[in-house]
mmCIF file of C-alpha atoms and ligand atoms in Angstrom:
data_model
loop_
_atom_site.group_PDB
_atom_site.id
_atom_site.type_symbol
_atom_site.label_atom_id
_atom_site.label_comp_id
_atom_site.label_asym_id
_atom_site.label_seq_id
_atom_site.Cartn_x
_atom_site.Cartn_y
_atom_site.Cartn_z
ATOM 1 C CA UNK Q 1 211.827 110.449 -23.851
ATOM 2 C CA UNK Q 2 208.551 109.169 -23.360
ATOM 3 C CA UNK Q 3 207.786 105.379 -25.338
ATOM 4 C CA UNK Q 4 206.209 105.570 -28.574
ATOM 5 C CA UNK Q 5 202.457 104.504 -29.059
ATOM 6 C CA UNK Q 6 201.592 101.525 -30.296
ATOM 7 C CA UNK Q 7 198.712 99.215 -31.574
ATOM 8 C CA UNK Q 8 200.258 95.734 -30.117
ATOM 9 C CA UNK Q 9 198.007 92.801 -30.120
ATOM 10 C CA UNK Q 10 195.350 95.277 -32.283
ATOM 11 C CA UNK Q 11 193.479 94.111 -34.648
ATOM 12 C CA UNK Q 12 192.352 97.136 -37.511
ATOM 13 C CA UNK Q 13 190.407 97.085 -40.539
ATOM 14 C CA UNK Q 14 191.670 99.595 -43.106
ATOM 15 C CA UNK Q 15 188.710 100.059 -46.121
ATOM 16 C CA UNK Q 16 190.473 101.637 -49.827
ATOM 17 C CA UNK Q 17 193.816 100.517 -48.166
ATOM 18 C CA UNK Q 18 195.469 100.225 -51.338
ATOM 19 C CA UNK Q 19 196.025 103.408 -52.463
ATOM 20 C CA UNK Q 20 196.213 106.926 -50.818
ATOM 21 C CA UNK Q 21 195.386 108.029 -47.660
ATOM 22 C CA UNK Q 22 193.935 104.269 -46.716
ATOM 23 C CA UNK Q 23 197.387 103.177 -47.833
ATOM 24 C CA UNK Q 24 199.262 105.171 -45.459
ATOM 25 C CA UNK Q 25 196.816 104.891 -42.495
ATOM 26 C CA UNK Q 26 197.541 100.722 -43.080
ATOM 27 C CA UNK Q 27 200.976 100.778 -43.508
ATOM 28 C CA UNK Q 28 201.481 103.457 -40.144
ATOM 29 C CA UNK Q 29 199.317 101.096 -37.947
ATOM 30 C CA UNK Q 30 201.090 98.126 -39.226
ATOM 31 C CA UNK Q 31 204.547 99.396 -38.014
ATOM 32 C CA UNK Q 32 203.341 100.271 -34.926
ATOM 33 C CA UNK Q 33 201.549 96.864 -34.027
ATOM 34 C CA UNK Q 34 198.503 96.087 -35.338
ATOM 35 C CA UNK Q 35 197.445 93.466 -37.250
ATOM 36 C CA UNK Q 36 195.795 94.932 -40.386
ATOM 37 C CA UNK Q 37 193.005 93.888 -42.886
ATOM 38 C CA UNK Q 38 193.629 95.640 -46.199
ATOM 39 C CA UNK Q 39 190.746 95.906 -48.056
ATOM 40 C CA UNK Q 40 190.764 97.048 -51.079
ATOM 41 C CA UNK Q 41 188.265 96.448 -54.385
ATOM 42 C CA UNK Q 42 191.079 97.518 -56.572
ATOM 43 C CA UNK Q 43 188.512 99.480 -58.979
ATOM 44 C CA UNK Q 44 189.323 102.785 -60.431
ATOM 45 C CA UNK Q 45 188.512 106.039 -59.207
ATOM 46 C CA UNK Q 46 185.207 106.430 -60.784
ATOM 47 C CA UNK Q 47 183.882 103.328 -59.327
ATOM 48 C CA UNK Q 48 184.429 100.995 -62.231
ATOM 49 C CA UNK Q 49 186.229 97.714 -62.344
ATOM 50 C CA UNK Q 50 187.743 95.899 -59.736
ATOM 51 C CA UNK Q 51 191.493 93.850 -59.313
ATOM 52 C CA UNK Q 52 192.814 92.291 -56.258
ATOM 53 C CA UNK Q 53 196.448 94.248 -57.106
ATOM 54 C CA UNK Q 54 195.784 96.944 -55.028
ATOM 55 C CA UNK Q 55 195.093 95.414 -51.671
ATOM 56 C CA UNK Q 56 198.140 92.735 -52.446
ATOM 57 C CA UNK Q 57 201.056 95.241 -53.118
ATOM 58 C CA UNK Q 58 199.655 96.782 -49.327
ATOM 59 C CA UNK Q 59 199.793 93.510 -47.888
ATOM 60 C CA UNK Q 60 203.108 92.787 -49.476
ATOM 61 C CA UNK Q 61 204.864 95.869 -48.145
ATOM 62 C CA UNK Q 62 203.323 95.506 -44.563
ATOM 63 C CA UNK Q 63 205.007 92.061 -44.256
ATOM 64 C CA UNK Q 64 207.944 93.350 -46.039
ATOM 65 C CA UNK Q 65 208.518 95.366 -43.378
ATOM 66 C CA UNK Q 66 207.882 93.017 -40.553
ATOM 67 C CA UNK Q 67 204.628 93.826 -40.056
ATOM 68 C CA UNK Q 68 200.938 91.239 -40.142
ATOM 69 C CA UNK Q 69 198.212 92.008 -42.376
ATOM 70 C CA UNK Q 70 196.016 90.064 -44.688
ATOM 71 C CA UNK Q 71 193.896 91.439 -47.919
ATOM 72 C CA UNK Q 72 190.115 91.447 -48.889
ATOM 73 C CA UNK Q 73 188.750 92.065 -51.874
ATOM 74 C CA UNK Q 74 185.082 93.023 -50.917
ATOM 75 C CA UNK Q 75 183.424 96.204 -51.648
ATOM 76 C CA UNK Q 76 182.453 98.197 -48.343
ATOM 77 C CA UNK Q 77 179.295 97.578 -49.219
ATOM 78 C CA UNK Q 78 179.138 93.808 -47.876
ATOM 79 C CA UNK Q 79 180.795 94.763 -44.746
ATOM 80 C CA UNK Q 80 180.448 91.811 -43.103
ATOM 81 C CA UNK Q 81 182.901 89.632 -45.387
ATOM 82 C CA UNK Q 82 185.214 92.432 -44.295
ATOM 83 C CA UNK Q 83 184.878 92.366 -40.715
ATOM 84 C CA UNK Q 84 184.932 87.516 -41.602
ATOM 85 C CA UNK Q 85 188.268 88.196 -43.210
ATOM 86 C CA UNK Q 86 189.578 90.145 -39.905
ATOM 87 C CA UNK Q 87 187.731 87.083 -37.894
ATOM 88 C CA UNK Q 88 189.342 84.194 -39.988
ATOM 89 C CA UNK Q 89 193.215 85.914 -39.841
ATOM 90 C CA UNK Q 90 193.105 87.226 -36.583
ATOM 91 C CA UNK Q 91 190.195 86.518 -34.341
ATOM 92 C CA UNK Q 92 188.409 89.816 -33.730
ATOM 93 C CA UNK Q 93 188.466 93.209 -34.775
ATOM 94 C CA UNK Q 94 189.231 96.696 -32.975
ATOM 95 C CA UNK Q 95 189.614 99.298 -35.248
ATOM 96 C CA UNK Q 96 187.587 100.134 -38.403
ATOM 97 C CA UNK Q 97 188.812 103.096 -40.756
ATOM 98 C CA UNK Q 98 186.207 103.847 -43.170
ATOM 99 C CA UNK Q 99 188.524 105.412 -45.811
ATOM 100 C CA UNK Q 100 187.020 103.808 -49.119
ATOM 101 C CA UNK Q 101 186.186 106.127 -51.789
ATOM 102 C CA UNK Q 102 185.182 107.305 -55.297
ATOM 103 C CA UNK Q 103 184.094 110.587 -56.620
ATOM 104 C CA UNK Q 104 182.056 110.985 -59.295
ATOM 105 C CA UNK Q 105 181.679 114.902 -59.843
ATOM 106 C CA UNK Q 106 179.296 115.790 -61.992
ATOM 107 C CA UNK Q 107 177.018 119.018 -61.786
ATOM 108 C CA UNK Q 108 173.481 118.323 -60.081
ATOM 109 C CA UNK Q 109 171.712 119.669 -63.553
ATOM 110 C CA UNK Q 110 173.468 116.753 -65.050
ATOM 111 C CA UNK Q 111 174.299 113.663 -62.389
ATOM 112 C CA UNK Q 112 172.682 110.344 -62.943
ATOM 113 C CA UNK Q 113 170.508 108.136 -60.603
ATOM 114 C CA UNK Q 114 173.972 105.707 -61.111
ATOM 115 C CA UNK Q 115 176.248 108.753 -60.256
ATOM 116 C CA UNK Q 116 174.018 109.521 -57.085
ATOM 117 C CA UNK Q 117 173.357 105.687 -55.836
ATOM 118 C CA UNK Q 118 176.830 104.562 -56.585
ATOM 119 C CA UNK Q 119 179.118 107.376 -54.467
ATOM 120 C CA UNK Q 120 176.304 106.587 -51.904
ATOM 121 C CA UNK Q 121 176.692 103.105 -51.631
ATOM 122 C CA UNK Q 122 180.383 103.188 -51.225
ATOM 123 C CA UNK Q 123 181.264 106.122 -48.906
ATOM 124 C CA UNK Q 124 177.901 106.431 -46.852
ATOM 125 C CA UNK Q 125 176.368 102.571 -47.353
ATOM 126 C CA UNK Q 126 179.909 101.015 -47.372
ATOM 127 C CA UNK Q 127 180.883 103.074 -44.184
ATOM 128 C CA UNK Q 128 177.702 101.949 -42.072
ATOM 129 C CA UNK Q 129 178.140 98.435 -43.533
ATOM 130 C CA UNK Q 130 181.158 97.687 -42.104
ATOM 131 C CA UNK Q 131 180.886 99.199 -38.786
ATOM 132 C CA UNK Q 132 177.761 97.941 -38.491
ATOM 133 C CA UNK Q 133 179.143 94.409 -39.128
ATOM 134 C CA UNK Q 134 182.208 95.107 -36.748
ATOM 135 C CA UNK Q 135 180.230 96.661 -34.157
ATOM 136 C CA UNK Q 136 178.801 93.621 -31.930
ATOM 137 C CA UNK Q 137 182.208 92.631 -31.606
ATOM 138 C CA UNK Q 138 183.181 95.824 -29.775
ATOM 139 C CA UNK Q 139 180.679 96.139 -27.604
ATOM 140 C CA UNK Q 140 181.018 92.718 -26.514
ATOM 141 C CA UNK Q 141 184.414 93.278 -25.835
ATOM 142 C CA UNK Q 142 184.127 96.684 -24.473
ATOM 143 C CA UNK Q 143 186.249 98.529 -26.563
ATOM 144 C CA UNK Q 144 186.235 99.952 -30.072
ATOM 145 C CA UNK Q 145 187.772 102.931 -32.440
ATOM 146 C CA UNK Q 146 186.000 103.624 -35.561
ATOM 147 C CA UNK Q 147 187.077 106.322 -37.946
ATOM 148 C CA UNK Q 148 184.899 107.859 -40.498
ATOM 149 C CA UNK Q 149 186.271 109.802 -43.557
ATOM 150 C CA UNK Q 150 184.262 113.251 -44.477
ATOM 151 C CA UNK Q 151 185.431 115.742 -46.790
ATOM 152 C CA UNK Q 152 185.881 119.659 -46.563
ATOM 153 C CA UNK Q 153 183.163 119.270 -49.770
ATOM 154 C CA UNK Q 154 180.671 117.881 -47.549
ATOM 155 C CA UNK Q 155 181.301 120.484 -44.786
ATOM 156 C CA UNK Q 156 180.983 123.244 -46.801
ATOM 157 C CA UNK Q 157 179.537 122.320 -49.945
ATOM 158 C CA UNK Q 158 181.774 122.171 -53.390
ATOM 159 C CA UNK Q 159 180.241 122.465 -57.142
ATOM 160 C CA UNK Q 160 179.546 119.613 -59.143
ATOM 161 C CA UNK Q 161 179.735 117.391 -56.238
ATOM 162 C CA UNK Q 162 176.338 116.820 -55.125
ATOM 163 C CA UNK Q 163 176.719 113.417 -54.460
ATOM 164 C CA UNK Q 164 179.552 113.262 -52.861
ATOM 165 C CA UNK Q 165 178.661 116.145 -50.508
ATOM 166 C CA UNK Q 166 175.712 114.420 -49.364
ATOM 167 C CA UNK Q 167 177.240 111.003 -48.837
ATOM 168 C CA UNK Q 168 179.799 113.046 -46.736
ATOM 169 C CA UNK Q 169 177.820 114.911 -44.694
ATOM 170 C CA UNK Q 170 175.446 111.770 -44.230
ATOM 171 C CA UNK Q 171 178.674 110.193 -42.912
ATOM 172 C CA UNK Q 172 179.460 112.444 -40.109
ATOM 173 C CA UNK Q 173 175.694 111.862 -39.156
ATOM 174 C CA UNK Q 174 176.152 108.636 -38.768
ATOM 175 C CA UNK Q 175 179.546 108.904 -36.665
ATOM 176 C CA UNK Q 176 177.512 111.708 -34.150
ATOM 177 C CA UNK Q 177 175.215 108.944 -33.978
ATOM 178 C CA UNK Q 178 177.843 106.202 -33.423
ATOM 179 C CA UNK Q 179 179.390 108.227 -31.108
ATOM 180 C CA UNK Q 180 176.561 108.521 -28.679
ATOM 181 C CA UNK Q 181 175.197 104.487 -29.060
ATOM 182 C CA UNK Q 182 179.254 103.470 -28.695
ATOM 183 C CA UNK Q 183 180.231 105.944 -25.716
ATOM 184 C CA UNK Q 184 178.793 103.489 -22.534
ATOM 185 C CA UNK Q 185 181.328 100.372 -24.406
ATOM 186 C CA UNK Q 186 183.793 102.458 -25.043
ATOM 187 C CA UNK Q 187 183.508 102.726 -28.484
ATOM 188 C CA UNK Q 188 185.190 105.897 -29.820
ATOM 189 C CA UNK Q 189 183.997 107.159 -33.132
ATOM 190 C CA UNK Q 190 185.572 110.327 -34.770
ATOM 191 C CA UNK Q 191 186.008 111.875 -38.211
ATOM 192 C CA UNK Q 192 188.528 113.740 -40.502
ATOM 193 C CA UNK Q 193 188.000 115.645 -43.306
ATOM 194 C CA UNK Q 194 191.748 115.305 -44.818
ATOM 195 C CA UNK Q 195 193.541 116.892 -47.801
ATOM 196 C CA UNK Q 196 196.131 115.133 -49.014
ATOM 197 C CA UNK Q 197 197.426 113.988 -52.649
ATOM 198 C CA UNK Q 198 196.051 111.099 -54.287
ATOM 199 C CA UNK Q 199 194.761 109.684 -57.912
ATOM 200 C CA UNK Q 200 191.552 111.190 -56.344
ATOM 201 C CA UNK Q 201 192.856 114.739 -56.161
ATOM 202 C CA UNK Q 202 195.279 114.737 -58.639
ATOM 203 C CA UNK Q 203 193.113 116.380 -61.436
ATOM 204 C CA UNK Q 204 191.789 118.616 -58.924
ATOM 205 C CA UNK Q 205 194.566 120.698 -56.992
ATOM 206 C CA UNK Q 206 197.598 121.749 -59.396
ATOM 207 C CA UNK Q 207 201.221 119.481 -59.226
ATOM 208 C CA UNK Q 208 203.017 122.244 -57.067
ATOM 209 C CA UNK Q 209 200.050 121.532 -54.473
ATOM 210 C CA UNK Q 210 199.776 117.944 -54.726
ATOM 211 C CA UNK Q 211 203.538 117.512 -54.057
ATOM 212 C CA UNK Q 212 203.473 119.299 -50.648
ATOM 213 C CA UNK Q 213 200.532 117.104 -49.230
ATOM 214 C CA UNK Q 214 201.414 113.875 -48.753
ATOM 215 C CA UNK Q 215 199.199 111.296 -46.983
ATOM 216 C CA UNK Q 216 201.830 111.119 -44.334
ATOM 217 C CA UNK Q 217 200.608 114.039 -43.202
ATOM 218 C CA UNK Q 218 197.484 112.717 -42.563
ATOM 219 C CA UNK Q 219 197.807 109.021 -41.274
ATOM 220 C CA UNK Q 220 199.388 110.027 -37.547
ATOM 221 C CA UNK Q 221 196.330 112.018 -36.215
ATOM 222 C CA UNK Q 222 194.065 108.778 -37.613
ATOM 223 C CA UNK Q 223 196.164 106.590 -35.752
ATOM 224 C CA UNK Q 224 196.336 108.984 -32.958
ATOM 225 C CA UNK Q 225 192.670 108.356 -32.840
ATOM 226 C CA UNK Q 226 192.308 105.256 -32.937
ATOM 227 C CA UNK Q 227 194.753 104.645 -29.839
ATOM 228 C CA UNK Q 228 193.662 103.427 -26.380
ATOM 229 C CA UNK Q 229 195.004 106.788 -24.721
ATOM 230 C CA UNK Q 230 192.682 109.186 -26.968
ATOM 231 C CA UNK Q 231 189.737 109.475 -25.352
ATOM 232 C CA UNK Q 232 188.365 111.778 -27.675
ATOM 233 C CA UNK Q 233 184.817 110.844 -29.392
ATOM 234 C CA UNK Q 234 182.696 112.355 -31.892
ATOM 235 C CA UNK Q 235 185.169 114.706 -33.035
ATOM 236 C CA UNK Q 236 185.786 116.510 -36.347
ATOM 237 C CA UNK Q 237 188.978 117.421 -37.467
ATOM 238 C CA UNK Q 238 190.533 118.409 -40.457
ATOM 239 C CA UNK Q 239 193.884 117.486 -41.456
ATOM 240 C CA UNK Q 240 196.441 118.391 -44.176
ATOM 241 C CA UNK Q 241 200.056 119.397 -44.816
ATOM 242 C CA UNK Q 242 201.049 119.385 -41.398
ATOM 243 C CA UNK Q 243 197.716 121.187 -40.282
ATOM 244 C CA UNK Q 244 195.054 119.738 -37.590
ATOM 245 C CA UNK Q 245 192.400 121.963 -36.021
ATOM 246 C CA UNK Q 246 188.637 120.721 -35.054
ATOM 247 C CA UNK Q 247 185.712 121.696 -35.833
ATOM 248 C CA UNK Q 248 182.366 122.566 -33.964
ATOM 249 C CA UNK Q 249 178.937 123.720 -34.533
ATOM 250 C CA UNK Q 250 177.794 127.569 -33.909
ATOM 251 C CA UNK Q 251 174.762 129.116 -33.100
ATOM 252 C CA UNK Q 252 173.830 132.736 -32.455
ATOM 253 C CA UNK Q 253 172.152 133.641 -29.825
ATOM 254 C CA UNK Q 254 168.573 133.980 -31.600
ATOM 255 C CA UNK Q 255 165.757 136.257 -30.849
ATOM 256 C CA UNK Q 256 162.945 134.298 -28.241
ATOM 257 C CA UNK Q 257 159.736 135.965 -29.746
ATOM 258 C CA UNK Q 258 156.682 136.331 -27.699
ATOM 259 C CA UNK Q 259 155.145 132.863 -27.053
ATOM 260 C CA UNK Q 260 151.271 133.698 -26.764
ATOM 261 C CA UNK Q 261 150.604 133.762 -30.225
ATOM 262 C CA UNK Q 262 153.507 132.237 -33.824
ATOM 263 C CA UNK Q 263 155.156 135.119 -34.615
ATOM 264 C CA UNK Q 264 154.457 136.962 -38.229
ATOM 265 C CA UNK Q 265 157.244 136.588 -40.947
ATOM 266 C CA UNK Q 266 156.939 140.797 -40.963
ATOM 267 C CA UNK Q 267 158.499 140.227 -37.101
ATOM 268 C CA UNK Q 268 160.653 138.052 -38.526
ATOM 269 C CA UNK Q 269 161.989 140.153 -40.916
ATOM 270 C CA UNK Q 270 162.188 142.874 -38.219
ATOM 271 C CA UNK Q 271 164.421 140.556 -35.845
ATOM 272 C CA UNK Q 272 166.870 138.844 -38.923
ATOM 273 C CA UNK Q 273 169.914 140.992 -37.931
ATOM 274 C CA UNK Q 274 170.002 139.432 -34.141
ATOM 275 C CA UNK Q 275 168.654 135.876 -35.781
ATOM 276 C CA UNK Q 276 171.616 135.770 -37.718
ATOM 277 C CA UNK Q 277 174.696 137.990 -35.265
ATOM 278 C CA UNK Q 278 176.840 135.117 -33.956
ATOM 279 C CA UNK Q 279 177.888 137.661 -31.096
ATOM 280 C CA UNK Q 280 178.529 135.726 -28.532
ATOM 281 C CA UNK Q 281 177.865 132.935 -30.051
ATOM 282 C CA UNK Q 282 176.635 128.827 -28.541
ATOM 283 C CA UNK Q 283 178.698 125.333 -29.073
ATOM 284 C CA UNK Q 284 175.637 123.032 -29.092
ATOM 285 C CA UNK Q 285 177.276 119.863 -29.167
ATOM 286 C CA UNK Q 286 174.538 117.396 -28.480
ATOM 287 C CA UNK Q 287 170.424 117.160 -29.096
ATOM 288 C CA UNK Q 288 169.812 117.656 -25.463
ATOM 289 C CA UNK Q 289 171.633 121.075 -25.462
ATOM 290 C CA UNK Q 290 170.425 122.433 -29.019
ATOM 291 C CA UNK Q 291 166.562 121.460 -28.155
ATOM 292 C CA UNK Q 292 167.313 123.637 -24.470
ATOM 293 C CA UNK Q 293 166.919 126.874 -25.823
ATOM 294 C CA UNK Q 294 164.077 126.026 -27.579
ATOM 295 C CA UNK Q 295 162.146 124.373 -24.556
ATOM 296 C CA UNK Q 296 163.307 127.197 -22.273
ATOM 297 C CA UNK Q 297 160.990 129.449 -24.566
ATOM 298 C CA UNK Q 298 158.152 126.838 -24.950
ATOM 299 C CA UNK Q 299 158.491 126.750 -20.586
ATOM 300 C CA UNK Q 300 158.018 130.574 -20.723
ATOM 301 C CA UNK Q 301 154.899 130.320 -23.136
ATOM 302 C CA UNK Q 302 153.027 127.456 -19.928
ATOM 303 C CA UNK Q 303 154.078 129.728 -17.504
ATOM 304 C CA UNK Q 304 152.388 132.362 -19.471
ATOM 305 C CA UNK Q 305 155.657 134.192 -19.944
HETATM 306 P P1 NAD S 401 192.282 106.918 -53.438
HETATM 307 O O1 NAD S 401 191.507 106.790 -54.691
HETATM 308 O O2 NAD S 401 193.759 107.033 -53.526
HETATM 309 O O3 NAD S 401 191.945 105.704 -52.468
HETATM 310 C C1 NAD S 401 190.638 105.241 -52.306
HETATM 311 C C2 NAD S 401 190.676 103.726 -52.330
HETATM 312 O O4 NAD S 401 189.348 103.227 -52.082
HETATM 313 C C3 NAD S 401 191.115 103.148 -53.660
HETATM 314 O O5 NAD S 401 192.225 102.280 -53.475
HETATM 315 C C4 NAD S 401 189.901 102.400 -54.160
HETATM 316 O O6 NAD S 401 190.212 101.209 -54.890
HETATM 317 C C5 NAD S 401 189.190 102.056 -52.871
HETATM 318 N N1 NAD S 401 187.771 101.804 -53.076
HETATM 319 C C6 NAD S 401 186.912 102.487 -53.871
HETATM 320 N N2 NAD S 401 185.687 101.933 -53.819
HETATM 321 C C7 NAD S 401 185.781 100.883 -52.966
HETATM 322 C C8 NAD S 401 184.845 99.933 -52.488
HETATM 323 N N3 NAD S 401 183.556 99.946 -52.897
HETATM 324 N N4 NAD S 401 185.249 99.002 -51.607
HETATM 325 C C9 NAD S 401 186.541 98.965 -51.191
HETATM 326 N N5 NAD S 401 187.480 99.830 -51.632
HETATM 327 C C10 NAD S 401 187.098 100.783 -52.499
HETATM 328 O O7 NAD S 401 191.671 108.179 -52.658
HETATM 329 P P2 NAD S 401 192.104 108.978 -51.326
HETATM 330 O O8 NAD S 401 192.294 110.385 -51.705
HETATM 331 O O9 NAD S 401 193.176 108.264 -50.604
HETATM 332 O O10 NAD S 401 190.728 108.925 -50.534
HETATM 333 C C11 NAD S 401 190.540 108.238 -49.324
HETATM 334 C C12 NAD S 401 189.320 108.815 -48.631
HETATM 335 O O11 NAD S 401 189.575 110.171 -48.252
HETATM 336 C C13 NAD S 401 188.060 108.854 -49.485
HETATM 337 O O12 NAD S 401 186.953 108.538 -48.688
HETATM 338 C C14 NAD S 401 187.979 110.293 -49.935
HETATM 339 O O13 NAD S 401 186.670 110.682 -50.256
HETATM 340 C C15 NAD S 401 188.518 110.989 -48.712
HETATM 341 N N6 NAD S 401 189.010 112.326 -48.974
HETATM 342 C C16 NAD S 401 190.179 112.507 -49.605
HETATM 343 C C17 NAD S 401 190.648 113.798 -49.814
HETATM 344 C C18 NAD S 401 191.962 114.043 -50.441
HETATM 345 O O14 NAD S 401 192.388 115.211 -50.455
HETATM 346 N N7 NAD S 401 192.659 113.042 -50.945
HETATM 347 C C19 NAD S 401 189.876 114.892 -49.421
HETATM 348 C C20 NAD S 401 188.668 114.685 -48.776
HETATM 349 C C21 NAD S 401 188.250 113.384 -48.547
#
């Protein structure tokens, strides 16, 4: 039987870690090795309020268990005192899982500047704040796994979420982006969109649901990421009551119009059933491969094509 993985001499940074998924994803990396910041601002799900209970009951249970980890009280918003706290316990920092979260669901016709700014500032702010603040360490050492948290909502869109969509989506924009900047120091950056049950989904999904997705369910494919063996960056995945599949993007094959002249909106029109047939459909998965299509055509209009 081949020897377990583990996170030995590891140092991670778990954001929302005391509650939920975060929870789980501290308390799995913890067993298996790593040293672990908790962080946790102990609020409630809305965003209001703050107690250091949370992140202390995490911390508790870790070391209960035999494991190392220390708490921090800081929103994800001042990143830095996250990544000090990891600095001050245990000397540098490897791992970041941006898990913090609030929802504030509201529809669009009547959300708030507060309801917009705040889910902003803690899932797409809070998630660039602290691996922005972690990420000179990595690269100086060479090595790095950062996990961002996106949400099927953000995917594929949700009612009454608007906020929270966009924070989401904005979120797996930055982690493309990380992804590419990190990739020559070896800093791996990829994303789930999980589904699990948690004071954030429990007025959502009905009981029967919520008892059949545990965050346990989730944590091992988040730790499977962040290992030294998974080589994998700037993946999406979503994960749920036993399920993991990734995600790409698609594009159809298009119609190249005639170059000499912009084509008419009537043409357009004429074309819209081959625009939009994903027959044999494309996997762009990078800017350099999405903008070749495009430039092919522009090549065949100086050619006079
Ligand atoms: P949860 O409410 O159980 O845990 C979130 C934790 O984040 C809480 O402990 C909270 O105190 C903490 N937190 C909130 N704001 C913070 C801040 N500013 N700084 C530090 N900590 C803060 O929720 P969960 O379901 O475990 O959610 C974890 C993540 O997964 C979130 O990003 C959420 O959007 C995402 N997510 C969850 C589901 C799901 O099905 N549970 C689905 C899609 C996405």
């Amino acid at each position: 039987m081949s020897q377990e993985l583990r996170f030995d001499g590891r140092v991670a940074i778990v954001t929302g870690a005391g509650n939920g998924l975060g929870r789980q994803h501290a308390l799995l990396l913890a067993s298996r090795g790593a040293k672990v910041v908790v962080n946790d601002l102990g609020g409630g799900r809305h965003g209001d309020g703050k107690s250091s209970a949370a992140a202390d009951a995490v911390v508790e249970e870790i070391r209960a268990a035999g494991g190392e980890a220390v708490a921090n009280y800081d929103s994800v918003e001042n990143g830095a005192a996250i990544v000090q706290t990891a600095l001050d316990a245990f000397g540098t920092v490897d791992i970041v899982i941006n898990n913090a979260g609030i929802l504030r669901d509201v529809s669009f016709q009547k959300m708030t500047q507060d309801d917009w700014d705040l889910v902003y500032r803690v899932h797409l702010k809070g998630s660039m704040s602290v691996s922005h603040a972690a990420w000179p360490i990595m690269r100086e050492k060479g090595y790095g796994r950062i996990i961002m948290t996106t949400s099927a909502a953000g995917i594929y869109g949700n009612f009454g979420q608007a906020n929270y969509c966009a924070a989401k989506l904005g979120i797996l924009g930055l982690a493309h982006c990380l992804a590419e900047e990190g990739r020559s120091k070896n800093i791996l950056v990829n994303t789930i969109a999980p589904l699990a049950a948690s004071r954030l989904t429990e007025t959502i999904l009905p009981p029967e649901m919520l008892a059949l997705l545990k965050p346990e369910y989730v944590s091992p494919l988040v730790a499977w990421l962040c290992h030294e063996d998974c080589e994998d960056t700037k993946g999406l995945f979503e994960v749920g009551a036993g399920y993991i599949g990734k995600l790409r993007w698609e594009r159809t094959q298009g119609h190249s119009f005639n170059t000499s002249r912009a084509m008419t909106m009537d043409e357009i029109a004429g074309k819209w059933s081959k625009i939009t047939d994903f027959t044999d459909s494309e996997h762009p998965s990078t800017t350099n491969e999405s903008f070749g299509t495009i430039l092919a055509n522009l090549n065949k209009k100086s050619l006079g094509g």
